[in-house]
Amino acid sequence: MDIYAEMKALVDAAIARLVAEDALPGGLDLGAVTVEPPRDPAHGDMATNAAMVLARPAKAAPRAIAEALAGILAEAPVVVSAEVAGPGFLNLRLDPGRWFATVPAILAAGRDFGRSGAGGGRRINVEFVSANPTGPMHVGHVRHAVFGDALASLLDFAGFDVTREYYINDGGAQVDVLARSVHLRYLEALGRAVEFPDGTYPGDYLIPLGAELAEKHGESLVGTDHEEWLPDVRDFATEAMLALIREDLASLGVTMDRFFSERSLYGTGRIEAALAALEARGLIYEGVLEPPKGKLPEDWEPREQTLFRSTAYGDDVDRPVKKSDGGWTYFAPDIAYHFDKIERGYDELIDVLGADHGGYVKRMKAAVAALSDGKVPLDVKLCQMVRLFKGGEPFKMSKRAGNFVTLRDVVEQVGPDVTRFAMLTRKNDAPLDFDFDKVLEQSKDNPVFYVQYAHARAQSVLARGAAAGIDTSDAALATAVLGGLGAPGESRLIRKAAEWPRQVESAAAAHEPHRIAFYLFDLASEFHSLQHQGKLDPELRFIREEAPETSRARLALVRATQVVIAAGLGILGVTPMEEMR
RNA sequence: GGCCCCGUAGCUCAACCGGAUAGAGCACCUGACUUCUAAUCAGGAUGUUGCAGGUUCGAGUCCUGCCGGGGUCGCCA
């Protein structure tokens, strides 16, 4: 029921007819043909660039093609006029009734309006957060969590079969450090005097773990060689940290479908299998890397290593998979992990990483391209820093975790809904300023509030309608006669709401959930504007007791707007508010 | 030095696989509340899209080079 998709189909059909009539050559690529709302509404309801895109391959003048298309499209019942403009744009005006039809369509579909089959049920894996299991999540992870979760929801809404996945970095030295840190807390719980050397985790959150160990094991872990207690303490601590992380995620409303342990790749032959798959393609060799250009690290010396020929897939240099001591680099298990995802049958992969991982992107894409023979695209979304402010001043907080602001600090102060929306008001690759005061401000300066207010205001209007004796159920409103909705503000609002399906598709295609937030702001703006026109001109009030049918039509539009806002907020993981007091 | 990201109005940012006269909010000025919540709305002013080339019917968007900011660069994860 996407009006834009419908018109695109009409345009495609018109082109096909011209081809059948030999007015255009066959085999044209229609991929670049778009139907979109013109920037200037005076140009009409919709514009297509078809004639300009096809002019070159068809070896014909764009305006001539446009005229031919206009002739065909004008025959369609929904098209009121088709005019050629500028270099070959084709501007279409539609029967207002077609626009009105959007309203009952929204009411019938509810929050599923705009749900799309664009994904075709393709399986897509979104890996995000993947924080080291060494402590509570901090504010940087919040953005990753919200972004990844909203992207996953967006893709689900756009028809993909989505898996949310968390890669547990439990294979490296940092979980050993965690174990040592917990052991120190354990000694402390037994009354020993302890110091936390540099590199250990001094956060308070490990104190209960130490106490728990003391309770369970008494003195038995004291003084023994660390090799004896370390594996057990490490597993115990890692599991506890994961529980903490799950709670943190849950407080933001994020639930992972799967947690994947890096450790599970070691000693099981899986890393070896992944590298064997690369080797079978001739992409693994022993060699010596060139020293980095420019400033040379002081201790640099040439060394033979096991290398992955990532340059065969667009990387700048080949990448080591083994360290000089023979152990795996971080890259090796990550190759195996992505190999596992490919073997699980995903059609597409997405990794959400911090911007500091920018140098890692090419090699990972190379590995995935090699292991899937180019069949599984990997998109890496890099999230930039979150800068915290309070009242306009840079903000630092030292609380339960040592020296960083935790996810809980944020969520407890401003709530999950505000946190989520605010984190999505910027595209992922731009830094984001998060001000504890501004996100709670109740003004149009704050998009979080502005959109919520529109939803609540719609609720209030509907309640007043019901009080005036109008049946405001969706089923009842869907029967409203909409022909009277001709006011400019009403037309704009209907058109904006009708854009929802294509906004979903384009945001999903670009993997950019922030577009949903911006769209909702625009939609809310049209709604607030229309609402206010009723104050200036009583004829335009949503509810006019002397004109019940007009009131019904307007309430149908109000409800449709509210439904779209709720659907959009749903994708962002934000609960719509029904009142703001 | 190599690579990646960013550079758009005074400020914070949009701009839908390249589309018509580059849009919002803030700030500034003017106006609208016995309210369907003025927590809002209407109007005004604001640009060499960092610079220089190139491709194209058309470039903020793509390509090349430069400038500025950030990130990253074997034996961290």
XYZ file of C-alpha atoms in Angstrom, chain A residues 105-455:
351
model
C -4.919 1.990 5.077
C -2.953 3.115 8.103
C -5.879 2.520 10.407
C -6.361 -0.983 9.026
C -2.705 -1.961 9.241
C -2.018 -0.273 12.559
C 1.590 -0.219 13.591
C 2.362 -2.671 10.797
C 1.706 0.042 8.236
C 4.921 0.484 6.328
C 6.148 -2.994 7.109
C 7.873 -4.035 3.949
C 8.800 -7.114 2.025
C 11.892 -5.411 0.669
C 14.161 -7.708 2.629
C 12.544 -10.727 1.064
C 13.091 -12.734 4.236
C 16.836 -12.682 3.683
C 18.784 -13.651 6.776
C 20.915 -10.898 8.193
C 23.138 -10.955 11.240
C 23.714 -7.763 13.184
C 26.650 -8.019 15.552
C 26.877 -5.162 18.003
C 28.172 -4.044 21.395
C 30.519 -7.013 21.842
C 32.053 -5.267 24.855
C 34.797 -7.067 26.711
C 33.202 -9.020 29.572
C 35.322 -7.285 32.162
C 32.872 -4.874 33.733
C 29.646 -2.973 33.393
C 28.896 -1.315 30.096
C 29.930 2.298 29.795
C 28.392 5.193 27.963
C 30.193 4.464 24.708
C 28.517 1.079 24.580
C 25.137 2.732 24.946
C 25.315 4.166 21.484
C 26.406 0.854 20.022
C 23.619 -0.973 21.795
C 20.938 1.471 20.749
C 22.178 1.818 17.215
C 22.524 -1.916 16.658
C 19.186 -2.714 18.214
C 17.338 -0.034 16.252
C 19.047 -1.082 13.034
C 18.006 -4.668 13.697
C 14.408 -3.600 14.327
C 14.431 -1.476 11.211
C 15.670 -4.376 9.105
C 13.061 -6.640 10.638
C 10.376 -4.093 9.737
C 11.777 -3.982 6.218
C 11.337 -7.699 5.764
C 14.653 -9.206 6.791
C 15.071 -12.190 9.062
C 17.313 -10.610 11.683
C 19.612 -12.050 14.324
C 21.025 -9.806 17.060
C 24.351 -11.136 18.130
C 27.019 -10.360 20.697
C 30.594 -11.559 20.295
C 32.106 -12.185 23.695
C 35.767 -11.207 23.713
C 36.706 -13.819 26.263
C 39.680 -15.271 24.487
C 42.401 -12.758 25.222
C 44.500 -11.491 28.064
C 41.893 -9.093 29.381
C 39.776 -11.830 30.925
C 42.898 -13.051 32.731
C 43.318 -9.552 34.097
C 39.709 -9.724 35.184
C 40.423 -12.983 36.988
C 43.407 -11.454 38.793
C 41.349 -8.446 39.768
C 38.595 -10.616 41.192
C 41.193 -12.668 43.025
C 42.460 -9.500 44.680
C 38.908 -8.712 45.787
C 38.702 -12.251 47.097
C 41.848 -11.763 49.193
C 40.421 -8.473 50.363
C 37.209 -10.208 51.425
C 39.322 -12.567 53.515
C 40.813 -9.620 55.316
C 44.122 -9.457 53.480
C 45.618 -6.115 52.600
C 45.701 -5.744 48.827
C 46.871 -3.262 46.252
C 45.620 -2.933 42.711
C 48.573 -2.668 40.372
C 48.275 -0.775 37.117
C 46.378 -2.703 34.529
C 44.006 -4.423 36.915
C 40.371 -3.432 37.262
C 39.828 -1.534 40.497
C 36.068 -0.962 40.087
C 33.761 -1.574 43.023
C 31.615 -3.888 40.950
C 34.074 -6.740 41.578
C 33.769 -6.565 45.366
C 30.713 -8.841 45.565
C 32.441 -11.359 43.333
C 35.408 -11.495 45.698
C 33.067 -11.982 48.621
C 31.231 -14.728 46.825
C 34.481 -16.528 46.103
C 35.531 -16.204 49.717
C 32.254 -17.709 50.809
C 32.464 -20.592 48.378
C 36.131 -21.435 48.611
C 37.268 -20.171 51.990
C 41.046 -19.952 52.075
C 41.643 -22.573 49.431
C 42.550 -20.093 46.679
C 45.066 -18.217 48.791
C 48.754 -18.521 48.117
C 48.387 -21.217 45.517
C 49.982 -20.763 42.151
C 47.779 -18.590 39.989
C 47.775 -21.230 37.281
C 45.684 -23.374 39.564
C 42.948 -20.930 40.369
C 43.011 -18.667 37.359
C 40.904 -20.696 34.898
C 38.128 -21.269 37.433
C 38.133 -17.710 38.673
C 38.189 -16.475 35.107
C 35.189 -18.536 34.096
C 33.349 -17.526 37.228
C 34.128 -13.855 36.724
C 33.396 -13.837 33.004
C 30.030 -15.400 33.570
C 29.216 -12.875 36.268
C 30.244 -10.022 33.989
C 28.075 -11.377 31.205
C 25.154 -11.494 33.571
C 25.877 -7.872 34.411
C 26.035 -6.961 30.741
C 22.759 -8.725 30.026
C 21.164 -6.699 32.786
C 22.661 -3.513 31.416
C 21.325 -4.309 27.965
C 17.949 -5.204 29.389
C 17.738 -1.864 31.145
C 17.978 -0.298 27.704
C 15.450 -2.712 26.280
C 18.007 -4.644 24.257
C 17.814 -8.424 24.046
C 20.376 -10.389 22.100
C 19.362 -13.494 20.196
C 22.748 -15.027 20.629
C 25.959 -14.622 22.565
C 28.945 -16.079 20.787
C 32.065 -16.884 22.776
C 35.454 -16.164 21.266
C 36.891 -18.737 23.659
C 34.730 -21.414 22.080
C 36.837 -21.044 18.946
C 40.108 -21.973 20.678
C 41.248 -25.534 20.997
C 38.329 -26.794 18.949
C 39.914 -26.659 15.545
C 37.585 -23.932 14.373
C 40.236 -21.269 13.901
C 42.362 -23.798 12.073
C 39.393 -24.740 9.894
C 38.724 -21.139 8.945
C 42.347 -20.555 8.062
C 42.392 -23.809 6.119
C 39.481 -22.468 4.108
C 41.568 -19.418 3.289
C 44.607 -21.513 2.593
C 42.604 -23.633 0.174
C 42.049 -20.421 -1.765
C 45.766 -19.680 -1.722
C 45.409 -16.746 0.641
C 47.658 -17.830 3.518
C 51.443 -17.654 3.377
C 54.561 -17.185 5.463
C 56.165 -13.829 4.834
C 57.685 -10.644 6.147
C 55.679 -7.441 6.223
C 57.059 -4.147 5.032
C 57.655 -1.729 7.887
C 54.937 0.924 8.239
C 55.516 4.061 6.207
C 56.717 7.177 7.940
C 57.623 7.023 11.594
C 59.005 3.613 12.430
C 58.154 2.062 15.783
C 61.379 1.948 17.800
C 61.347 -1.772 18.300
C 60.364 -2.651 14.766
C 62.272 -5.437 13.137
C 61.441 -7.627 10.158
C 59.938 -10.930 11.174
C 58.428 -13.828 9.323
C 54.771 -14.378 10.161
C 51.746 -16.250 8.946
C 49.862 -13.763 6.791
C 46.445 -13.491 5.173
C 46.590 -12.096 1.674
C 43.912 -9.508 2.310
C 45.380 -7.313 -0.432
C 43.720 -9.701 -2.876
C 40.426 -8.235 -1.633
C 41.228 -4.560 -1.465
C 43.196 -4.230 1.768
C 46.334 -2.107 1.833
C 48.700 -4.665 3.308
C 48.467 -8.333 4.130
C 47.548 -9.056 7.741
C 49.155 -11.347 10.295
C 47.061 -14.094 11.818
C 49.797 -15.297 14.188
C 51.846 -13.387 16.702
C 55.603 -13.796 16.923
C 55.183 -16.162 19.859
C 53.069 -18.420 17.686
C 49.752 -17.501 19.307
C 46.812 -16.247 17.291
C 46.331 -12.544 16.716
C 42.893 -11.166 17.525
C 42.163 -11.291 13.825
C 42.432 -15.073 13.597
C 39.513 -16.021 15.857
C 37.544 -13.145 14.368
C 38.019 -14.696 10.938
C 36.780 -17.967 12.382
C 33.834 -16.188 13.957
C 32.793 -14.604 10.689
C 33.345 -17.921 8.945
C 30.916 -19.404 11.427
C 28.352 -16.736 10.589
C 28.758 -17.442 6.901
C 28.357 -21.175 7.493
C 25.223 -20.538 9.508
C 23.758 -19.341 6.236
C 23.386 -15.604 6.639
C 22.827 -13.692 3.430
C 24.240 -10.484 4.835
C 26.397 -9.494 7.796
C 26.619 -6.227 9.682
C 29.235 -5.391 12.327
C 28.718 -2.369 14.556
C 32.098 -1.208 15.838
C 33.709 1.789 17.464
C 35.332 4.343 15.214
C 38.706 3.321 16.626
C 38.279 0.089 14.670
C 38.308 1.920 11.349
C 41.628 0.368 10.430
C 40.111 -3.067 10.899
C 37.330 -2.772 8.342
C 39.158 -3.593 5.136
C 40.759 -6.747 6.460
C 37.482 -8.070 7.875
C 35.661 -7.346 4.643
C 38.468 -9.074 2.797
C 38.149 -12.140 5.008
C 34.384 -12.338 4.584
C 34.602 -11.811 0.838
C 37.218 -14.561 0.584
C 35.400 -17.037 2.815
C 32.033 -16.521 1.142
C 33.483 -16.247 -2.356
C 32.055 -12.756 -2.545
C 28.513 -13.912 -1.903
C 27.937 -12.495 1.585
C 28.271 -8.728 1.896
C 29.626 -7.378 5.161
C 28.759 -3.828 6.119
C 30.723 -2.343 8.993
C 29.012 0.537 10.770
C 31.398 2.638 12.814
C 29.939 4.574 15.729
C 31.681 7.763 16.691
C 32.253 8.975 20.231
C 29.563 10.137 22.601
C 30.518 13.334 24.390
C 28.714 13.860 27.649
C 27.505 17.236 28.824
C 25.435 18.523 31.663
C 23.939 21.972 31.326
C 26.246 22.662 28.397
C 29.420 21.794 30.342
C 31.531 18.710 29.626
C 30.574 16.092 32.124
C 32.588 13.458 33.911
C 31.382 11.124 36.555
C 33.248 8.703 38.737
C 30.961 6.280 40.360
C 30.681 2.617 40.942
C 32.913 1.578 38.099
C 36.183 3.327 38.625
C 36.658 6.195 36.246
C 33.979 5.974 33.592
C 30.326 6.802 33.189
C 28.314 3.620 33.038
C 25.312 2.750 30.968
C 23.337 2.499 34.169
C 24.323 6.013 35.169
C 22.779 7.262 31.950
C 19.678 5.104 31.950
C 18.894 5.775 35.594
C 19.186 9.499 35.103
C 17.193 9.984 31.938
C 15.386 6.706 31.307
C 15.693 4.203 28.462
C 13.292 5.915 26.069
C 14.993 9.280 26.157
C 18.409 7.646 26.000
C 17.495 5.629 22.960
C 15.899 8.421 21.000
C 18.678 10.868 21.803
C 21.316 8.384 20.692
C 19.579 8.092 17.323
C 19.352 11.786 16.528
C 22.720 11.710 14.847
C 24.067 9.508 12.100
C 26.402 6.831 13.371
C 29.581 8.211 11.845
C 29.236 11.665 13.371
C 30.182 12.379 16.991
C 27.204 12.802 19.277
C 26.799 15.271 22.111
C 24.608 13.937 24.878
C 23.527 16.526 27.416
C 21.813 15.124 30.491
C 19.769 18.288 30.874
C 18.873 18.993 27.274
C 17.515 15.516 26.561
C 15.049 16.000 29.411
C 14.058 19.499 28.408
C 10.436 19.880 27.412
C 10.756 22.091 24.378
C 10.902 21.806 20.631
C 14.659 22.178 20.940
C 14.571 18.599 22.109
C 13.381 16.209 19.383
C 12.823 13.459 21.914
C 10.197 15.507 23.624
C 8.802 17.071 20.474
C 7.910 13.737 18.909
C 6.542 12.297 22.141
C 4.469 15.407 22.616
C 2.890 14.984 19.181
C 1.895 11.445 20.082
